[in-house]
CSV table of C-alpha atoms and ligand atoms in Angstrom, one decimal:
chain,number,residue,atom,x,y,z
A,1,MET,CA,0.0,0.0,0.0
A,2,ILE,CA,1.4,3.4,-1.0
A,3,ASN,CA,0.9,6.1,1.6
A,4,PRO,CA,-0.3,9.5,0.4
A,5,LYS,CA,2.1,12.5,0.7
A,6,PRO,CA,1.3,14.6,3.8
A,7,LEU,CA,0.3,17.6,1.6
A,8,PHE,CA,-2.1,15.5,-0.4
A,9,GLU,CA,-3.6,14.3,2.8
A,10,GLU,CA,-3.9,17.7,4.3
A,11,ARG,CA,-5.7,19.1,1.3
A,12,MET,CA,-8.1,16.2,1.2
A,13,ARG,CA,-8.9,16.7,4.8
A,14,ARG,CA,-9.8,20.3,4.0
A,15,LEU,CA,-12.1,19.1,1.2
A,16,LEU,CA,-13.6,16.4,3.5
A,17,PRO,CA,-13.6,18.0,7.0
A,18,GLU,CA,-15.7,15.4,8.7
A,19,GLU,CA,-13.3,12.8,10.2
A,20,SER,CA,-15.5,9.8,9.2
A,21,ASP,CA,-15.9,11.0,5.6
A,22,PHE,CA,-12.1,11.4,5.3
A,23,ALA,CA,-11.6,8.0,6.8
A,24,ASP,CA,-14.0,6.5,4.3
A,25,PHE,CA,-12.2,8.2,1.4
A,26,SER,CA,-8.8,7.1,2.7
A,27,LYS,CA,-10.0,3.5,2.9
A,28,LYS,CA,-11.8,3.5,-0.4
A,29,ILE,CA,-8.8,4.8,-2.4
A,30,HIS,CA,-6.9,1.6,-1.4
A,31,GLU,CA,-9.5,-0.7,-2.7
A,32,TYR,CA,-9.4,-2.2,-6.1
A,33,PRO,CA,-12.1,-0.6,-8.3
A,34,LEU,CA,-15.2,-2.4,-9.4
A,35,ASN,CA,-15.5,-3.8,-12.9
A,36,PHE,CA,-17.8,-1.5,-14.9
A,37,ILE,CA,-18.5,-1.8,-18.6
A,38,ARG,CA,-20.7,0.3,-20.9
A,39,CYS,CA,-22.8,-1.5,-23.4
A,40,ASN,CA,-22.1,-0.2,-26.9
A,41,THR,CA,-25.7,0.4,-28.0
A,42,LEU,CA,-24.4,1.1,-31.6
A,43,LYS,CA,-24.0,-2.7,-31.9
A,44,ILE,CA,-26.2,-4.4,-29.3
A,45,SER,CA,-28.9,-3.7,-26.8
A,46,PRO,CA,-28.2,-3.9,-23.0
A,47,ASP,CA,-30.6,-6.8,-22.6
A,48,GLU,CA,-28.9,-8.8,-25.4
A,49,LEU,CA,-25.5,-8.1,-24.0
A,50,ARG,CA,-26.5,-9.0,-20.5
A,51,GLN,CA,-27.8,-12.3,-21.7
A,52,LYS,CA,-24.6,-13.1,-23.6
A,53,LEU,CA,-22.4,-12.3,-20.6
A,54,GLU,CA,-24.6,-14.3,-18.3
A,55,GLU,CA,-24.3,-17.2,-20.6
A,56,LYS,CA,-20.6,-17.1,-19.9
A,57,ASN,CA,-21.5,-17.3,-16.2
A,58,TRP,CA,-20.6,-13.7,-15.5
A,59,LYS,CA,-22.8,-12.1,-12.8
A,60,ILE,CA,-24.0,-8.8,-14.2
A,61,SER,CA,-26.0,-6.1,-12.6
A,62,GLN,CA,-27.3,-2.8,-14.1
A,63,PRO,CA,-27.3,-0.5,-11.0
A,64,PHE,CA,-28.8,2.6,-12.7
A,65,SER,CA,-32.4,2.4,-13.8
A,66,GLY,CA,-32.8,4.5,-17.0
A,67,ARG,CA,-29.1,4.0,-17.8
A,68,GLN,CA,-29.2,0.3,-18.7
A,69,GLU,CA,-26.0,0.6,-20.7
A,70,ILE,CA,-24.1,0.9,-17.4
A,71,MET,CA,-23.2,-2.6,-16.3
A,72,LEU,CA,-21.3,-3.9,-13.4
A,73,ILE,CA,-19.5,-7.3,-13.6
A,74,GLU,CA,-19.9,-8.7,-10.1
A,75,SER,CA,-18.1,-12.0,-10.7
A,76,LYS,CA,-14.4,-12.4,-9.9
A,77,LEU,CA,-12.7,-12.7,-13.2
A,78,LEU,CA,-9.1,-13.6,-14.2
A,79,PRO,CA,-6.8,-10.7,-15.0
A,80,GLY,CA,-7.4,-9.6,-18.6
A,81,GLU,CA,-10.5,-11.6,-19.0
A,82,ILE,CA,-12.8,-8.6,-19.6
A,83,GLY,CA,-10.5,-7.3,-22.3
A,84,LYS,CA,-10.0,-10.5,-24.2
A,85,ALA,CA,-13.6,-11.7,-24.1
A,86,ILE,CA,-15.1,-12.2,-27.6
A,87,GLU,CA,-17.9,-9.7,-26.8
A,88,HIS,CA,-15.3,-7.1,-26.1
A,89,LEU,CA,-13.3,-7.8,-29.3
A,90,LEU,CA,-16.6,-7.6,-31.2
A,91,GLY,CA,-17.2,-4.2,-29.8
A,92,TYR,CA,-20.3,-5.0,-27.8
A,93,TYR,CA,-18.9,-3.2,-24.7
A,94,TYR,CA,-16.4,-0.7,-23.6
A,95,VAL,CA,-14.5,-1.1,-20.4
A,96,GLN,CA,-15.1,2.2,-18.6
A,97,GLU,CA,-15.3,3.2,-15.0
A,98,VAL,CA,-18.7,4.5,-14.1
A,99,SER,CA,-17.6,8.0,-13.0
A,100,SER,CA,-15.9,8.4,-16.3
A,101,MET,CA,-19.3,8.0,-18.0
A,102,MET,CA,-20.6,11.1,-16.2
A,103,PRO,CA,-19.2,13.9,-18.4
A,104,ALA,CA,-21.0,12.5,-21.5
A,105,PHE,CA,-24.2,12.2,-19.6
A,106,ALA,CA,-23.9,15.8,-18.5
A,107,LEU,CA,-23.2,16.9,-22.1
A,108,GLU,CA,-26.4,15.2,-23.3
A,109,PRO,CA,-25.4,15.0,-26.9
A,110,LYS,CA,-28.4,14.5,-29.3
A,111,PRO,CA,-28.6,12.8,-32.7
A,112,GLY,CA,-27.7,15.3,-35.4
A,113,GLU,CA,-25.6,17.6,-33.3
A,114,PHE,CA,-22.1,18.9,-34.0
A,115,VAL,CA,-19.8,18.0,-31.1
A,116,LEU,CA,-16.2,18.7,-30.2
A,117,ASP,CA,-14.3,16.3,-27.9
A,118,LEU,CA,-11.1,18.2,-27.5
A,119,CYS,CA,-8.9,15.9,-25.4
A,120,ALA,CA,-10.4,12.6,-26.6
A,121,SER,CA,-7.9,9.7,-26.4
A,122,PRO,CA,-8.3,6.8,-25.8
A,123,GLY,CA,-12.0,7.5,-26.7
A,124,SER,CA,-14.0,6.3,-23.7
A,125,LYS,CA,-16.2,9.4,-23.9
A,126,THR,CA,-16.1,9.8,-27.7
A,127,THR,CA,-17.5,6.3,-28.2
A,128,GLN,CA,-20.1,7.0,-25.5
A,129,ILE,CA,-21.1,10.3,-27.1
A,130,ALA,CA,-21.3,8.6,-30.6
A,131,ALA,CA,-23.7,6.0,-29.1
A,132,LEU,CA,-25.8,8.7,-27.5
A,133,MET,CA,-25.9,10.4,-30.9
A,134,GLU,CA,-26.8,7.2,-32.6
A,135,ASN,CA,-23.8,7.6,-34.9
A,136,SER,CA,-25.4,10.7,-36.5
A,137,GLY,CA,-24.4,14.4,-36.6
A,138,ALA,CA,-20.7,14.7,-36.3
A,139,ILE,CA,-18.0,14.6,-33.7
A,140,ILE,CA,-14.5,16.1,-34.0
A,141,ALA,CA,-12.3,14.1,-31.6
A,142,ASN,CA,-8.9,15.5,-31.0
A,143,ASP,CA,-5.8,14.6,-29.0
A,144,ARG,CA,-2.2,15.7,-29.1
A,145,ALA,CA,-0.5,12.4,-28.2
A,146,VAL,CA,0.4,10.2,-31.1
A,147,ASP,CA,0.3,6.9,-29.2
A,148,ARG,CA,-3.0,7.7,-27.6
A,149,ILE,CA,-4.5,8.7,-31.0
A,150,ILE,CA,-3.8,5.1,-32.1
A,151,SER,CA,-5.8,3.8,-29.2
A,152,LEU,CA,-8.5,6.3,-30.0
A,153,CYS,CA,-8.8,5.2,-33.6
A,154,SER,CA,-8.8,1.5,-32.7
A,155,ASN,CA,-11.5,2.0,-30.1
A,156,LEU,CA,-13.6,4.0,-32.6
A,157,GLU,CA,-13.4,1.2,-35.1
A,158,ARG,CA,-14.1,-1.5,-32.5
A,159,CYS,CA,-17.2,0.4,-31.4
A,160,ALA,CA,-18.3,1.0,-35.1
A,161,VAL,CA,-18.3,4.8,-34.6
A,162,GLY,CA,-18.8,6.3,-38.0
A,163,ASN,CA,-19.7,9.9,-37.3
A,164,THR,CA,-16.3,11.0,-36.1
A,165,ILE,CA,-13.4,13.0,-37.5
A,166,VAL,CA,-10.1,12.5,-35.7
A,167,THR,CA,-7.4,15.2,-35.5
A,168,LYS,CA,-4.1,15.2,-33.7
A,169,GLU,CA,-3.3,18.8,-32.7
A,170,ASP,CA,-2.6,20.8,-29.7
A,171,ALA,CA,-6.0,21.7,-28.3
A,172,ILE,CA,-5.4,25.4,-28.2
A,173,PHE,CA,-4.0,25.5,-31.8
A,174,LEU,CA,-6.9,23.4,-33.1
A,175,CYS,CA,-9.4,25.8,-31.5
A,176,GLN,CA,-7.7,28.7,-33.2
A,177,GLU,CA,-7.7,26.9,-36.6
A,178,MET,CA,-11.4,26.0,-36.2
A,179,GLY,CA,-12.2,29.5,-35.1
A,180,SER,CA,-10.6,30.9,-38.2
A,181,ILE,CA,-13.1,29.0,-40.4
A,182,ASN,CA,-16.0,30.0,-38.1
A,183,LEU,CA,-16.8,26.5,-36.9
A,184,GLU,CA,-19.2,26.4,-34.0
A,185,PHE,CA,-20.4,23.4,-32.0
A,186,ASP,CA,-23.7,22.5,-30.2
A,187,LYS,CA,-21.8,20.6,-27.6
A,188,ILE,CA,-18.1,20.7,-26.4
A,189,LEU,CA,-16.5,18.2,-24.1
A,190,VAL,CA,-13.2,19.4,-22.5
A,191,ASP,CA,-12.0,16.3,-20.6
A,192,VAL,CA,-8.6,17.8,-19.8
A,193,PRO,CA,-5.3,16.3,-18.7
A,194,CYS,CA,-5.2,16.4,-14.9
A,195,SER,CA,-3.3,15.2,-11.8
A,196,GLY,CA,-5.5,12.1,-11.6
A,197,GLU,CA,-6.3,12.2,-7.9
A,198,GLY,CA,-9.6,10.5,-8.6
A,199,ASN,CA,-7.9,7.5,-10.2
A,200,ILE,CA,-5.8,6.3,-7.3
A,201,ARG,CA,-7.8,3.1,-7.1
A,202,SER,CA,-6.9,2.0,-10.6
A,203,ASN,CA,-3.5,3.8,-10.6
A,204,PRO,CA,-2.0,3.9,-7.1
A,205,LYS,CA,1.2,5.3,-8.5
A,206,THR,CA,-0.5,8.7,-8.7
A,207,LEU,CA,0.2,8.9,-5.0
A,208,ILE,CA,3.9,8.8,-5.7
A,209,THR,CA,4.0,11.2,-8.6
A,210,TRP,CA,1.6,13.7,-7.0
A,211,SER,CA,2.9,17.2,-6.6
A,212,ILE,CA,1.4,20.6,-5.9
A,213,GLY,CA,3.7,22.0,-8.6
A,214,ALA,CA,2.1,19.8,-11.2
A,215,ILE,CA,-1.3,20.8,-10.1
A,216,ARG,CA,-0.4,24.5,-10.6
A,217,GLN,CA,1.0,23.9,-14.0
A,218,LEU,CA,-2.0,21.8,-15.1
A,219,SER,CA,-4.4,24.4,-13.8
A,220,ASP,CA,-2.8,27.0,-16.1
A,221,LEU,CA,-3.0,24.6,-19.1
A,222,GLN,CA,-6.5,23.7,-18.3
A,223,LYS,CA,-7.6,27.3,-18.2
A,224,LYS,CA,-6.0,27.9,-21.6
A,225,ILE,CA,-7.6,24.9,-23.2
A,226,ALA,CA,-11.1,25.6,-21.7
A,227,ILE,CA,-11.0,29.3,-22.8
A,228,SER,CA,-10.0,28.3,-26.3
A,229,ALA,CA,-12.7,25.7,-26.5
A,230,SER,CA,-15.4,28.1,-25.2
A,231,ALA,CA,-14.9,30.4,-28.2
A,232,LEU,CA,-16.3,27.7,-30.5
A,233,LEU,CA,-19.5,27.2,-28.6
A,234,LYS,CA,-22.8,28.1,-30.3
A,235,LYS,CA,-25.2,30.4,-28.6
A,236,GLY,CA,-27.4,28.1,-26.5
A,237,GLY,CA,-24.7,25.5,-26.7
A,238,THR,CA,-23.4,23.4,-23.8
A,239,MET,CA,-19.8,22.8,-22.7
A,240,VAL,CA,-18.8,20.2,-20.2
A,241,TYR,CA,-15.5,20.6,-18.4
A,242,SER,CA,-14.3,17.5,-16.5
A,243,THR,CA,-11.3,16.1,-14.7
A,244,CYS,CA,-10.6,12.9,-12.8
A,245,THR,CA,-9.1,14.9,-9.9
A,246,HIS,CA,-10.2,16.5,-6.7
A,247,ALA,CA,-7.8,19.5,-6.7
A,248,PRO,CA,-9.9,22.7,-6.7
A,249,GLU,CA,-7.1,24.5,-8.7
A,250,GLU,CA,-7.9,22.1,-11.5
A,251,ASN,CA,-11.7,22.2,-11.0
A,252,GLU,CA,-13.6,25.1,-9.5
A,253,GLU,CA,-10.8,27.6,-10.2
A,254,VAL,CA,-10.8,26.7,-13.9
A,255,VAL,CA,-14.5,26.7,-14.2
A,256,SER,CA,-14.8,30.0,-12.3
A,257,TYR,CA,-12.2,31.6,-14.5
A,258,LEU,CA,-14.0,30.3,-17.6
A,259,ALA,CA,-17.5,31.4,-16.5
A,260,GLN,CA,-16.3,34.9,-15.5
A,261,LYS,CA,-14.2,35.5,-18.7
A,262,LYS,CA,-16.7,34.1,-21.1
A,263,GLY,CA,-20.0,34.8,-19.3
A,264,LEU,CA,-21.0,31.2,-19.3
A,265,VAL,CA,-23.6,30.0,-16.9
A,266,ILE,CA,-22.9,26.9,-14.7
A,267,GLU,CA,-25.9,24.6,-14.7
A,268,LYS,CA,-26.6,21.6,-12.6
A,269,ALA,CA,-26.1,18.3,-14.5
A,270,SER,CA,-28.4,15.5,-13.8
A,271,LEU,CA,-26.2,12.5,-13.2
A,272,PRO,CA,-27.0,8.9,-12.1
A,273,LEU,CA,-24.2,9.0,-9.5
A,274,LYS,CA,-24.3,10.8,-6.1
A,275,SER,CA,-22.3,14.0,-6.4
A,276,ARG,CA,-21.5,16.9,-4.0
A,277,HIS,CA,-21.6,20.6,-4.8
A,278,GLY,CA,-18.7,22.5,-6.2
A,279,ILE,CA,-16.9,24.3,-3.4
A,280,LYS,CA,-17.3,28.1,-3.1
A,281,GLU,CA,-13.8,28.9,-1.9
A,282,TRP,CA,-10.4,27.4,-1.5
A,283,GLY,CA,-7.5,29.1,0.3
A,284,LYS,CA,-7.6,32.8,-0.6
A,285,SER,CA,-9.8,32.2,-3.7
A,286,SER,CA,-13.5,32.5,-3.8
A,287,PHE,CA,-15.3,31.2,-6.9
A,288,VAL,CA,-18.0,32.5,-9.2
A,289,GLU,CA,-21.7,32.4,-8.4
A,290,GLY,CA,-23.3,29.1,-9.5
A,291,ILE,CA,-20.1,27.1,-8.9
A,292,GLU,CA,-22.0,25.0,-6.4
A,293,ASN,CA,-23.8,23.5,-9.5
A,294,ALA,CA,-20.6,21.8,-10.4
A,295,CYS,CA,-20.5,18.1,-9.4
A,296,ARG,CA,-17.8,16.6,-7.2
A,297,ILE,CA,-17.8,12.8,-7.4
A,298,TYR,CA,-16.1,11.0,-4.5
A,299,PRO,CA,-15.1,7.4,-4.4
A,300,GLN,CA,-16.6,6.8,-1.0
A,301,ASP,CA,-20.0,8.0,-2.1
A,302,ASN,CA,-20.5,5.6,-4.9
A,303,ASP,CA,-17.8,3.0,-4.7
A,304,CYS,CA,-16.3,4.5,-7.8
A,305,GLU,CA,-13.3,6.6,-8.9
A,306,GLY,CA,-13.3,10.3,-8.3
A,307,PHE,CA,-14.4,12.9,-10.9
A,308,PHE,CA,-15.3,16.5,-11.3
A,309,VAL,CA,-18.0,17.6,-13.9
A,310,ALA,CA,-19.2,21.1,-14.7
A,311,LYS,CA,-21.8,21.9,-17.2
A,312,LEU,CA,-21.7,25.4,-18.7
A,313,LYS,CA,-24.2,27.0,-21.0
A,314,LYS,CA,-23.6,29.9,-23.4
A,315,GLU,CA,-26.8,32.0,-23.2
B,1,MET,CA,-5.3,10.9,-44.4
B,2,LYS,CA,-6.1,11.4,-48.0
B,3,ILE,CA,-9.9,11.4,-48.4
B,4,ARG,CA,-11.7,11.1,-51.7
B,5,PHE,CA,-15.5,10.8,-51.9
B,6,LEU,CA,-16.6,8.1,-54.2
B,7,THR,CA,-17.5,9.3,-57.6
B,8,LYS,CA,-21.1,8.6,-58.8
B,9,GLY,CA,-19.9,5.8,-61.0
B,10,LYS,CA,-17.8,4.1,-58.3
B,11,LYS,CA,-20.6,4.5,-55.8
B,12,LYS,CA,-23.1,2.9,-58.2
B,13,GLU,CA,-20.7,0.0,-58.7
B,14,LEU,CA,-20.2,-0.5,-55.0
B,15,LEU,CA,-23.9,-0.5,-54.3
B,16,ARG,CA,-24.4,-3.0,-57.1
B,17,ASN,CA,-21.7,-5.1,-55.7
B,18,LEU,CA,-23.1,-5.0,-52.1
B,19,GLU,CA,-26.6,-6.0,-53.4
B,20,LYS,CA,-25.4,-8.7,-55.7
B,21,ASN,CA,-23.0,-10.3,-53.2
B,22,PHE,CA,-24.7,-9.8,-49.9
B,23,GLY,CA,-28.2,-8.7,-50.6
B,24,ILE,CA,-27.5,-5.3,-48.9
B,25,GLU,CA,-30.0,-2.7,-50.2
B,26,LYS,CA,-29.5,1.0,-50.1
B,27,PRO,CA,-27.0,1.4,-47.2
B,28,ASP,CA,-27.4,4.9,-46.0
B,29,PHE,CA,-23.8,6.1,-45.7
B,30,LEU,CA,-21.5,8.6,-47.2
B,31,PHE,CA,-18.7,6.5,-48.9
B,32,PHE,CA,-15.2,7.7,-49.5
B,33,GLU,CA,-12.0,6.0,-50.3
B,34,THR,CA,-8.4,6.0,-49.1
B,35,ILE,CA,-5.6,4.2,-50.9
B,36,ARG,CA,-6.7,0.6,-50.2
B,37,ASP,CA,-10.0,0.9,-48.4
B,38,ILE,CA,-13.5,2.1,-48.6
B,39,ARG,CA,-14.6,4.0,-45.5
B,40,ILE,CA,-18.0,5.4,-44.5
B,41,PHE,CA,-19.2,8.4,-42.7
B,42,THR,CA,-22.5,7.7,-40.9
B,43,GLY,CA,-23.0,11.3,-39.6
B,44,SER,CA,-25.6,13.7,-40.8
B,45,VAL,CA,-23.3,16.4,-42.2
B,46,SER,CA,-23.6,17.3,-45.8
B,47,LYS,CA,-20.8,16.3,-48.2
B,48,GLU,CA,-20.1,20.0,-48.7
B,49,ASP,CA,-19.6,20.7,-45.0
B,50,LEU,CA,-17.5,17.6,-44.7
B,51,GLY,CA,-15.5,18.9,-47.6
B,52,ILE,CA,-14.8,22.1,-45.8
B,53,LEU,CA,-13.6,20.2,-42.7
B,54,VAL,CA,-11.4,17.9,-44.8
B,55,LYS,CA,-9.9,20.9,-46.6
B,56,ASN,CA,-9.1,22.9,-43.4
B,57,LEU,CA,-8.2,20.4,-40.8
B,58,GLN,CA,-5.3,18.0,-40.6
B,59,ILE,CA,-7.4,14.9,-40.4
B,60,GLN,CA,-6.0,11.6,-39.0
B,61,THR,CA,-9.0,9.5,-39.8
B,62,MET,CA,-12.6,10.0,-40.5
B,63,GLY,CA,-15.6,7.6,-40.2
B,64,LEU,CA,-15.3,3.9,-40.2
B,65,PHE,CA,-13.4,1.3,-42.2
B,66,PHE,CA,-16.1,-0.3,-44.3
B,67,ALA,CA,-14.4,-2.6,-46.8
B,68,ARG,CA,-11.3,-3.5,-48.6
B,69,ARG,CA,-11.1,-4.3,-52.3
B,70,GLU,CA,-8.6,-6.9,-53.2
B,71,GLY,CA,-8.2,-8.8,-56.4
B,72,GLY,CA,-11.7,-7.9,-57.5
B,73,GLU,CA,-13.2,-9.0,-54.2
B,74,LEU,CA,-15.0,-6.9,-51.7
B,75,ARG,CA,-14.3,-7.8,-48.1
B,76,LEU,CA,-16.6,-6.1,-45.6
B,77,SER,CA,-15.0,-5.2,-42.3
B,78,LEU,CA,-16.1,-6.8,-39.1
B,79,ASP,CA,-17.7,-3.6,-37.9
B,80,ALA,CA,-19.4,-3.0,-41.2
B,81,THR,CA,-21.1,-6.4,-40.8
B,82,HIS,CA,-22.3,-5.2,-37.4
B,83,LEU,CA,-23.7,-2.0,-38.7
B,84,LEU,CA,-25.4,-3.8,-41.6
B,85,SER,CA,-26.5,-6.9,-39.7
B,86,LYS,CA,-30.2,-6.3,-40.5
B,87,LYS,CA,-29.5,-5.8,-44.2
B,88,ILE,CA,-27.2,-8.7,-45.0
B,89,LYS,CA,-29.3,-11.3,-46.7
B,90,LYS,CA,-27.0,-13.3,-49.0
B,91,ASN,CA,-23.8,-15.4,-48.7
B,92,ILE,CA,-23.9,-15.8,-45.0
B,93,LEU,CA,-21.9,-18.7,-43.7
B,94,GLU,CA,-23.1,-20.0,-40.3
B,95,ILE,CA,-20.3,-21.3,-38.1
B,96,SER,CA,-20.6,-23.3,-34.8
B,97,SER,CA,-19.8,-21.9,-31.4
B,98,VAL,CA,-16.6,-24.0,-31.3
B,99,GLN,CA,-15.6,-22.7,-34.8
B,100,LYS,CA,-16.4,-19.2,-33.5
B,101,GLU,CA,-13.7,-19.5,-30.8
B,102,ARG,CA,-11.2,-20.5,-33.5
B,103,TRP,CA,-12.4,-17.8,-35.9
B,104,MET,CA,-11.8,-15.1,-33.3
B,105,ASN,CA,-8.3,-16.5,-32.8
B,106,CYS,CA,-7.8,-15.9,-36.6
B,107,GLU,CA,-7.6,-19.5,-37.5
B,108,SER,CA,-9.0,-20.7,-40.8
B,109,ILE,CA,-11.8,-23.2,-40.4
B,110,GLU,CA,-12.9,-26.2,-42.4
B,111,ILE,CA,-15.9,-25.8,-44.6
B,112,GLU,CA,-17.6,-27.7,-47.4
B,113,LYS,CA,-15.3,-28.0,-50.4
B,114,SER,CA,-17.9,-26.8,-52.8
B,115,LEU,CA,-18.0,-23.3,-51.3
B,116,LYS,CA,-16.0,-20.6,-53.0
B,117,GLY,CA,-15.6,-16.9,-52.7
B,118,ILE,CA,-16.3,-14.3,-50.1
B,119,PHE,CA,-18.8,-15.0,-47.3
B,120,ILE,CA,-20.1,-13.1,-44.3
B,121,VAL,CA,-19.5,-15.2,-41.2
B,122,LYS,CA,-22.1,-15.6,-38.6
B,123,ASN,CA,-22.6,-17.5,-35.3
B,124,LYS,CA,-26.1,-17.4,-34.0
B,125,GLU,CA,-26.9,-13.7,-34.0
B,126,ASP,CA,-23.3,-12.5,-34.1
B,127,PHE,CA,-21.8,-11.3,-37.3
B,128,MET,CA,-18.1,-11.9,-37.4
B,129,GLY,CA,-16.7,-10.2,-40.5
B,130,THR,CA,-15.9,-11.7,-43.8
B,131,GLY,CA,-14.0,-14.8,-44.9
B,132,LYS,CA,-12.8,-16.3,-48.1
B,133,ALA,CA,-13.8,-19.8,-48.9
B,134,LEU,CA,-11.3,-21.8,-50.9
B,135,ASN,CA,-10.5,-25.5,-51.1
B,136,GLY,CA,-12.5,-26.5,-48.1
B,137,LYS,CA,-11.2,-23.7,-45.9
B,138,LEU,CA,-12.5,-20.4,-44.8
B,139,PHE,CA,-9.7,-17.9,-44.5
B,140,ASN,CA,-9.9,-15.1,-42.0
B,141,PHE,CA,-9.1,-11.4,-42.3
B,142,LEU,CA,-9.6,-10.3,-38.7
B,143,PRO,CA,-7.3,-7.4,-37.8
B,144,LYS,CA,-4.7,-8.3,-35.2
B,145,GLU,CA,-6.2,-6.2,-32.4
B,146,ARG,CA,-9.5,-8.0,-32.7
B,147,ARG,CA,-8.1,-11.6,-32.3
B,148,THR,CA,-8.3,-13.4,-29.0
B,149,GLY,CA,-4.8,-14.7,-29.3
B,150,ASN,CA,-3.4,-11.2,-29.5
B,151,TYR,CA,-5.0,-9.8,-26.5
C,401,SAM,C1,-8.1,12.8,-19.3
C,401,SAM,S1,-7.4,12.3,-20.8
C,401,SAM,C2,-8.7,12.2,-21.9
C,401,SAM,C3,-9.5,11.0,-21.7
C,401,SAM,C4,-10.6,10.8,-22.8
C,401,SAM,N1,-11.4,11.9,-22.9
C,401,SAM,C5,-11.4,9.5,-22.6
C,401,SAM,O1,-12.5,9.6,-22.1
C,401,SAM,O2,-10.9,8.5,-23.1
C,401,SAM,C6,-6.6,13.8,-21.3
C,401,SAM,C7,-6.0,13.7,-22.7
C,401,SAM,O3,-5.6,15.0,-23.1
C,401,SAM,C8,-4.5,14.9,-24.0
C,401,SAM,N2,-3.8,16.2,-24.0
C,401,SAM,C9,-2.9,16.7,-23.1
C,401,SAM,N3,-2.5,17.9,-23.5
C,401,SAM,C10,-3.1,18.2,-24.6
C,401,SAM,C11,-3.2,19.3,-25.5
C,401,SAM,N4,-2.4,20.4,-25.2
C,401,SAM,N5,-3.9,19.3,-26.6
C,401,SAM,C12,-4.7,18.2,-26.9
C,401,SAM,N6,-4.7,17.1,-26.1
C,401,SAM,C13,-4.0,17.1,-25.0
C,401,SAM,C14,-3.7,13.7,-23.4
C,401,SAM,O4,-3.0,13.1,-24.5
C,401,SAM,C15,-4.8,12.8,-22.9
C,401,SAM,O5,-5.1,11.8,-23.9
C-alpha cells in the first residue's frame, strides 16, 4: 500500500472536513475498483449483451435504472478476462469506470448535433457520445499524443463509430484553426489532462507522482484549453468541463475563470451517481456564483473513482 | 489521411456489388476511399460541409473502415457487418460456437469443399466479419487487435 504524501492528505482533509468522511475516502482509495463496462448500443442492446455475458456465467447487474447501458460485472474474473472476451473484441462493450461516464451524460449529446471532444484519447467518452448520438451528426475528436491517437482510432473502429473525424493537434492550436473557419459546436467536451487524484484506485502510483507544482501547471494549461474551446460554442450550446481529480485549482478555479471570462452559466447536471456541490472557496480564492452547481464525485459516495464535472451554458 | 469521396460511378458500382454479393440494399452512408480501403461516414453532415472540414483540418482518420477491395473481391470489415447486420441477406456462412472461438483466434476453419468466394461469417446472431472460402477452408481477415490470441 502506498501512503499519500502529507500535503495531499492535508488538502483532502480540507475538502472532507468530517473525520469519518475522510476516513471512508482514505479507505476506499486503497480498494481495487469495481469492474464496470458500458454496453455499446451502436451494436447491441443492453438486454442482449447481459444475456450473452450471463451465458458465460458472469454475474451482471445494471445498477442505474434509466441507464441500462451501465453494467457492473460482479463475478471475480481472471486478469485480462474482460478485455479478451469475444464480446469485447466484437465491440459490444467498452471497459469504462462508471464515474468516467458522467461527463458525456452531463453533455447530453443528441442525434444530429455537431460535437467537439477536444482531449479525446483513448476514446471512452467519444465512443459514448457517438452512441448517444446514434452515430449521426458529427464529432470532432482530437488529442495531441500520437500513441494515444492510435488507441482512440482503434476504439472508434471496434465500437463502429462512424460519425467522427479525428485530429491530432494541440487543443489550443486546433481551436484557433477552427475559429478561423468559423466552426461552431452545439456541444463541447473538455476532458482535460489532470493530476488524476480520482484514479488512485486503478492507478495507485498517482500517490507517488503527485505534486502541488504539477497541479499548478496543469491548472494553467486547463484554463487555456477551456478558454480556447469556449470560443467555439454556439449560442445556446453546452460545454462540459471534466477532470478525474479533486484538486480545486484544476476544477472550481478553472470553471470559475472560464465562467467569468466568457460569461458562461454553470448549470446543474443530472447524473446517475451521487455527487456533491462544487466548493465556493479554496484558500484565498472564492469562486463564481453558481459554482455549487458543479459536481464533485467522490469514491466513498458511490464505490467509484473520483471525478469532477461542470456543465456550462452559453446564453 | 487522403480522403476522396466516391464518384457517382464508383458508388453505383459499390452499391451494385453490395446488393449482388450480400443482398444489402441502399446502405445509407457517405462513402469515401483511401488508398486501399472504402470507408464510410455515418453522420448527418452534408458532403459540402465535410469537404470544408477535410480541406481545413489535418485529419488523421474519418468515419469507419467499411471494406477492402482486393483482387476484384469486396471484403466487408467486421464492424461494417455489425452496422449492416439487419440488411445482410446473402452469402452468409453460419459457423458453430466451437468454430467461432477458432475464428476469433484468426484460424481458418474447415468448410464444405464446394464453397468458393467471399462470405459473411455468422454464429447465432453474431456477425463476425468476412471470410474467403477456398479448397474447403474459410480464411480469416480479422485485424490483429481483434483476435483473442493477440490480447
Ligand atoms: C483525461 S485524458 C482524456 C480521456 C478521454 N477523454 C477519454 O475519455 O478516453 C486527457 C487527454 O488530453 C491529452 N492532451 C494533453 N494535453 C493536450 C493538449 N495540449 N492538446 C490536446 N490534447 C492534450 C492527453 O494526451 C490525454 O489523452
